CSV table of C-alpha atoms in Angstrom, one decimal:
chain,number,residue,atom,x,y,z
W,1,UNK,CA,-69.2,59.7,35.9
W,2,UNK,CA,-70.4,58.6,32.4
W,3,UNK,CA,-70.6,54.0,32.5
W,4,UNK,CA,-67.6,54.2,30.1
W,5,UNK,CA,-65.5,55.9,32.8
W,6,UNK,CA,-66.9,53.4,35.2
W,7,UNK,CA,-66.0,50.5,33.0
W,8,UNK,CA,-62.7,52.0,31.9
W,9,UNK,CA,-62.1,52.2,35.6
W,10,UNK,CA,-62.8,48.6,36.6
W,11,UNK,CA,-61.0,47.4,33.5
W,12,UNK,CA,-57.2,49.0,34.6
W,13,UNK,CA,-58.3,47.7,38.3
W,14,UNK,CA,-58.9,44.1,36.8
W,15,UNK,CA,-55.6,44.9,34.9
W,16,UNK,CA,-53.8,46.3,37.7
W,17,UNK,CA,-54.6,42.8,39.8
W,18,UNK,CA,-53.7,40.8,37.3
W,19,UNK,CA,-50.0,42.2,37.4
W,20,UNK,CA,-49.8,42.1,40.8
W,21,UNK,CA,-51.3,38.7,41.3
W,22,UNK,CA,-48.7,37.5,38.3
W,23,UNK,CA,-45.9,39.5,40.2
W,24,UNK,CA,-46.5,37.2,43.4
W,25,UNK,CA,-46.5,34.2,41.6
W,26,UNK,CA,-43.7,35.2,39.7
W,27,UNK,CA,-41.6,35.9,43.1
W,28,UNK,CA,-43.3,33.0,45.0
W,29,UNK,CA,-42.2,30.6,41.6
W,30,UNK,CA,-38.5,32.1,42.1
W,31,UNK,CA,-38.4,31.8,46.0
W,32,UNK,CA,-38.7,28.0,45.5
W,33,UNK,CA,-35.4,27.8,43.4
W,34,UNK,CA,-33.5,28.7,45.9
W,35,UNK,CA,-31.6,25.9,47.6
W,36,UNK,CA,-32.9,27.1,51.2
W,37,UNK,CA,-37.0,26.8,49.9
W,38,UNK,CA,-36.1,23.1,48.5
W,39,UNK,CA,-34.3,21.9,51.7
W,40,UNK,CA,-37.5,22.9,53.6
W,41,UNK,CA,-40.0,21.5,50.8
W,42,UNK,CA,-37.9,18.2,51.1
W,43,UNK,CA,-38.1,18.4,54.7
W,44,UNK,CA,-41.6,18.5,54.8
W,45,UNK,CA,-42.3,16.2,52.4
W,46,UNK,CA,-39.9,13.6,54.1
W,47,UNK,CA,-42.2,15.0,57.5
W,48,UNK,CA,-45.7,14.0,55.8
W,49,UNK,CA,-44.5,10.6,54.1
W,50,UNK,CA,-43.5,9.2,57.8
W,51,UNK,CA,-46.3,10.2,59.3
W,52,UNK,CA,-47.8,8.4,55.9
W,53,UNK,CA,-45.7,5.1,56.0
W,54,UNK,CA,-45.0,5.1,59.6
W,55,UNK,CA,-41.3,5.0,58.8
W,56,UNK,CA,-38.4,7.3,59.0
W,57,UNK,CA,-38.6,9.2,55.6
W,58,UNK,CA,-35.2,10.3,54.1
W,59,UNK,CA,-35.5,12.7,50.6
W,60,UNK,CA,-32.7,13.6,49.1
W,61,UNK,CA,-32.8,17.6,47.5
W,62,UNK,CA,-35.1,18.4,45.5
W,63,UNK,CA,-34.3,19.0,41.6
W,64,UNK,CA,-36.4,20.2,38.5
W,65,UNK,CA,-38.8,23.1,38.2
W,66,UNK,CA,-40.6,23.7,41.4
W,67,UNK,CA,-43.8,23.1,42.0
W,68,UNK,CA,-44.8,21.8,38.7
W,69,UNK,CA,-42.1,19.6,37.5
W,70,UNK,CA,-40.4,17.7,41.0
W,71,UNK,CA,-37.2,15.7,41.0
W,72,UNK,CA,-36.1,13.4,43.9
W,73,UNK,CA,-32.6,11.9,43.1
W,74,UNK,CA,-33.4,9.4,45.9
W,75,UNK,CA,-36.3,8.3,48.6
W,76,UNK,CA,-36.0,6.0,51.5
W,77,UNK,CA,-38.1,4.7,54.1
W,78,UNK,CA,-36.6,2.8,56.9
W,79,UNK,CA,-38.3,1.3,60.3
W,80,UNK,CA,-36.9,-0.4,63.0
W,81,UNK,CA,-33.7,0.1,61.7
W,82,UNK,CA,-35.1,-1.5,58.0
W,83,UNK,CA,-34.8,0.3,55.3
W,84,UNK,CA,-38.1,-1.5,53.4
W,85,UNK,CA,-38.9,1.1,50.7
W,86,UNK,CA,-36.3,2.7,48.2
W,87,UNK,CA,-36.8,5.1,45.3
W,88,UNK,CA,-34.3,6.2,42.7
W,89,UNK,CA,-35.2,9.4,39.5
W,90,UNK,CA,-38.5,9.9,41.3
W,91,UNK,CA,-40.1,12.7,38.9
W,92,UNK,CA,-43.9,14.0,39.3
W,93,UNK,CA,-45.4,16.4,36.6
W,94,UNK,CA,-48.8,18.4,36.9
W,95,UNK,CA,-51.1,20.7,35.9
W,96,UNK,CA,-51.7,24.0,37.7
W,97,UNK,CA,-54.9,24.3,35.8
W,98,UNK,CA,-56.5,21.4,37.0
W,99,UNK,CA,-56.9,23.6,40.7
W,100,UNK,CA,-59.4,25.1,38.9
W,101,UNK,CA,-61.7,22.0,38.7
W,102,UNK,CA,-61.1,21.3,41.9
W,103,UNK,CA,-58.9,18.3,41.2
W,104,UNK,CA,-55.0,17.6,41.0
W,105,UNK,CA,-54.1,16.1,37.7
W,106,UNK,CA,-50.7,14.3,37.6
W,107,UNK,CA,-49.2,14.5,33.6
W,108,UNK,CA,-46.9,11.9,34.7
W,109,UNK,CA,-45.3,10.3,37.5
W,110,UNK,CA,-41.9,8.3,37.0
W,111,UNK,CA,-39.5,6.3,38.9
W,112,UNK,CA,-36.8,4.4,37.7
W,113,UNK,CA,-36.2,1.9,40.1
W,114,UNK,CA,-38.6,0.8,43.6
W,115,UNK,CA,-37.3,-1.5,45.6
W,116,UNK,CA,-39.9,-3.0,48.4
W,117,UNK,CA,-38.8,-5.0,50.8
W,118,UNK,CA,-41.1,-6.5,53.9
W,119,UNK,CA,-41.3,-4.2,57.2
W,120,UNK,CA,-41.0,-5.1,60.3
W,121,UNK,CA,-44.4,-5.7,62.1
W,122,UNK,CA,-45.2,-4.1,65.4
W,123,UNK,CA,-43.0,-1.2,65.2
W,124,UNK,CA,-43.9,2.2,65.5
W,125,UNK,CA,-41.9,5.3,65.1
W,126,UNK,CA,-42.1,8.6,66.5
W,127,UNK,CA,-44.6,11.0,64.9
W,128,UNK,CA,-44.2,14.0,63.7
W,129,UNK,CA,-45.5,17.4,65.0
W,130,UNK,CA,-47.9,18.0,62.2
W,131,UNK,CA,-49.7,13.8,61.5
W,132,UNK,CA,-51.0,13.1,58.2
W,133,UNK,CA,-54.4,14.9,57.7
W,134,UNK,CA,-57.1,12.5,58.8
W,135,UNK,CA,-59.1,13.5,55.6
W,136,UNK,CA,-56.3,12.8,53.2
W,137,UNK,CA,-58.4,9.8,51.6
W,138,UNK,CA,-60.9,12.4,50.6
W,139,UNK,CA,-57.9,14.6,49.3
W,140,UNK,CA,-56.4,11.5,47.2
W,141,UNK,CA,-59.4,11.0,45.8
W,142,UNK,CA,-59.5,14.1,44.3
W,143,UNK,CA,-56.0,13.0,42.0
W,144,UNK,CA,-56.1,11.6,38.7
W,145,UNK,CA,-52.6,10.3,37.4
W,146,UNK,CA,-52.4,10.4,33.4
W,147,UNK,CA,-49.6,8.6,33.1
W,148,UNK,CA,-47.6,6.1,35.3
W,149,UNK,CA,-43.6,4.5,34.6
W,150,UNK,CA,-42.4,2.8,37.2
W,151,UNK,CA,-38.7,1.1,35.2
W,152,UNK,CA,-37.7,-1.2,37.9
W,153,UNK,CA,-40.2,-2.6,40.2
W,154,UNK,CA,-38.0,-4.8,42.4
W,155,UNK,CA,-40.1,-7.1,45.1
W,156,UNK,CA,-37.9,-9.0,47.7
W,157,UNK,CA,-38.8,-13.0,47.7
W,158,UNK,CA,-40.2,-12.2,51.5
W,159,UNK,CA,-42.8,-10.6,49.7
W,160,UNK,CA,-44.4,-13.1,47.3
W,161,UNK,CA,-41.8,-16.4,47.6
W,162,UNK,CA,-39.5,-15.3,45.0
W,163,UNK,CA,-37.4,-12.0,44.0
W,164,UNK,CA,-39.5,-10.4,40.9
W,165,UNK,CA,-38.8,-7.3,39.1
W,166,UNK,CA,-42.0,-5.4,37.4
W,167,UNK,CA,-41.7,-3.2,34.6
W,168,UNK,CA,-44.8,-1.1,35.2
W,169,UNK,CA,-47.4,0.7,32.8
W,170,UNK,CA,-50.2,2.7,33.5
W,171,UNK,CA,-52.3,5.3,31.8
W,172,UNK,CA,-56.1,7.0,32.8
W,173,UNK,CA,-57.6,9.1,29.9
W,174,UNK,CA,-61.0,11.3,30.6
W,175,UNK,CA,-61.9,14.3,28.9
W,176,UNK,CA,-64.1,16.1,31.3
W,177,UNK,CA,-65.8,15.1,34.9
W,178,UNK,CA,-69.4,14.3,32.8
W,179,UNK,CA,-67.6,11.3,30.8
W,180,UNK,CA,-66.5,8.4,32.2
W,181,UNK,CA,-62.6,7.3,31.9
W,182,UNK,CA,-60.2,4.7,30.9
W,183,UNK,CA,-57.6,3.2,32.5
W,184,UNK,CA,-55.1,0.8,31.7
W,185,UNK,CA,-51.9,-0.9,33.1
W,186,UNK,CA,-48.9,-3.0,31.3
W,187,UNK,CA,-47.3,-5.2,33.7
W,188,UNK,CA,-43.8,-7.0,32.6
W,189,UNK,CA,-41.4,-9.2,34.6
W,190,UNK,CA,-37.9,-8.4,33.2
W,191,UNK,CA,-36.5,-10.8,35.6
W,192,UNK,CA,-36.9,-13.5,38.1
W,193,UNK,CA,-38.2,-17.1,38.0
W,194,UNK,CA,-41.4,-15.6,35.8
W,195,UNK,CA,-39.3,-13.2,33.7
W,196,UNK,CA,-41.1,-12.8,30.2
W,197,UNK,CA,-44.4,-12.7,31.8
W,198,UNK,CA,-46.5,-10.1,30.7
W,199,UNK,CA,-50.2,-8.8,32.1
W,200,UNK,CA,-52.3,-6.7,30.7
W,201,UNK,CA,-55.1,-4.8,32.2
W,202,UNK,CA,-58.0,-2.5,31.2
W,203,UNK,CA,-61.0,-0.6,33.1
W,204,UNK,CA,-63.6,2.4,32.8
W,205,UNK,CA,-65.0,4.1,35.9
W,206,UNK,CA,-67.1,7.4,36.5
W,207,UNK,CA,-67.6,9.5,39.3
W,208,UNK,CA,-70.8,8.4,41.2
């Protein structure tokens, strides 16, 4: 067999597994529109954050186009019969590509409102039957978030002596793992005691 053959050969193979890989994805992308495939992801996401928060974890269903544009109408985390962390329009965009680097880049990740209240102390909740990977520091420090809204940061007084809500801010820009990066944050309080008080913040880091 002449090397054009060959190479005509290994060129409709590549081709051929390129369809079929596309075809999976395709099926596996449509599989998680389905109601059924976003109970479950919502269950297991609601599994992972109260193993996380040690807290009972409610999450509403999950909305939006699945994996890489997630909507959560609502989040909760209650302990001890507290509810001490609530979430309302929770939205989280990324980029597939970023896999390739070896990293997971957030476009954006939004919430409208976060309440935060204190949690009881000394209580524990059951775990779940799969814990919170022990390495997940190494895995989150693997994420980059480009941009950050958070439109309603609401802090019970318990927290810091008096009820403040936040408007939050926050971007981090790099163009490729050699440079270093910028990040920056816009803090606002929109009301409270301190309403009209406004921070502004600004960093570079690099990788070591």
């Amino acid at each position: 067999m002449s090397r054009r053959r060959v190479a005509g050969v290994i060129v409709r193979r590549a081709l051929i597994g390129i369809v079929f890989i596309a075809i999976i994805g395709a099926i596996f992308f449509a599989v998680l529109q389905t109601v059924p495939a976003r109970n479950h992801l919502a269950r297991k996401v609601a599994e992972m954050l109260s193993s996380a928060l040690n807290s009972e974890v409610t999450v509403s269903a999950i909305d939006g186009a699945v994996p890489f544009n997630v909507r959560i109408a609502h989040l909760s985390a209650e302990r001890a019969g507290v509810t001490w962390l609530e979430v309302d329009a929770f939205s989280l965009r990324w980029s597939p590509a970023s896999l390739l680097t070896g990293r997971l880049s957030i476009r954006e990740l939004y919430a409208g409102t976060v309440t935060v209240r204190p949690p009881p102390e000394h209580s524990r909740v059951a775990q779940p039957a799969h814990p919170f990977p022990p390495d997940m520091a190494a895995r989150m420090s693997r994420i980059t978030v480009q941009k950050l809204d958070i439109g309603r940061l609401e802090l019970d007084r318990q927290l810091l002596g008096n009820a403040i809500v936040l408007q939050v801010t926050a971007r981090m820009k790099r163009r490729s793992r050699k440079e270093s990066g910028s990040a920056s944050a816009h803090i606002e309080t929109i009301d409270g005691t301190d309403a009209g008080l406004i921070i502004n913040a600004e960093a570079s880091y690099a990788e070591p």
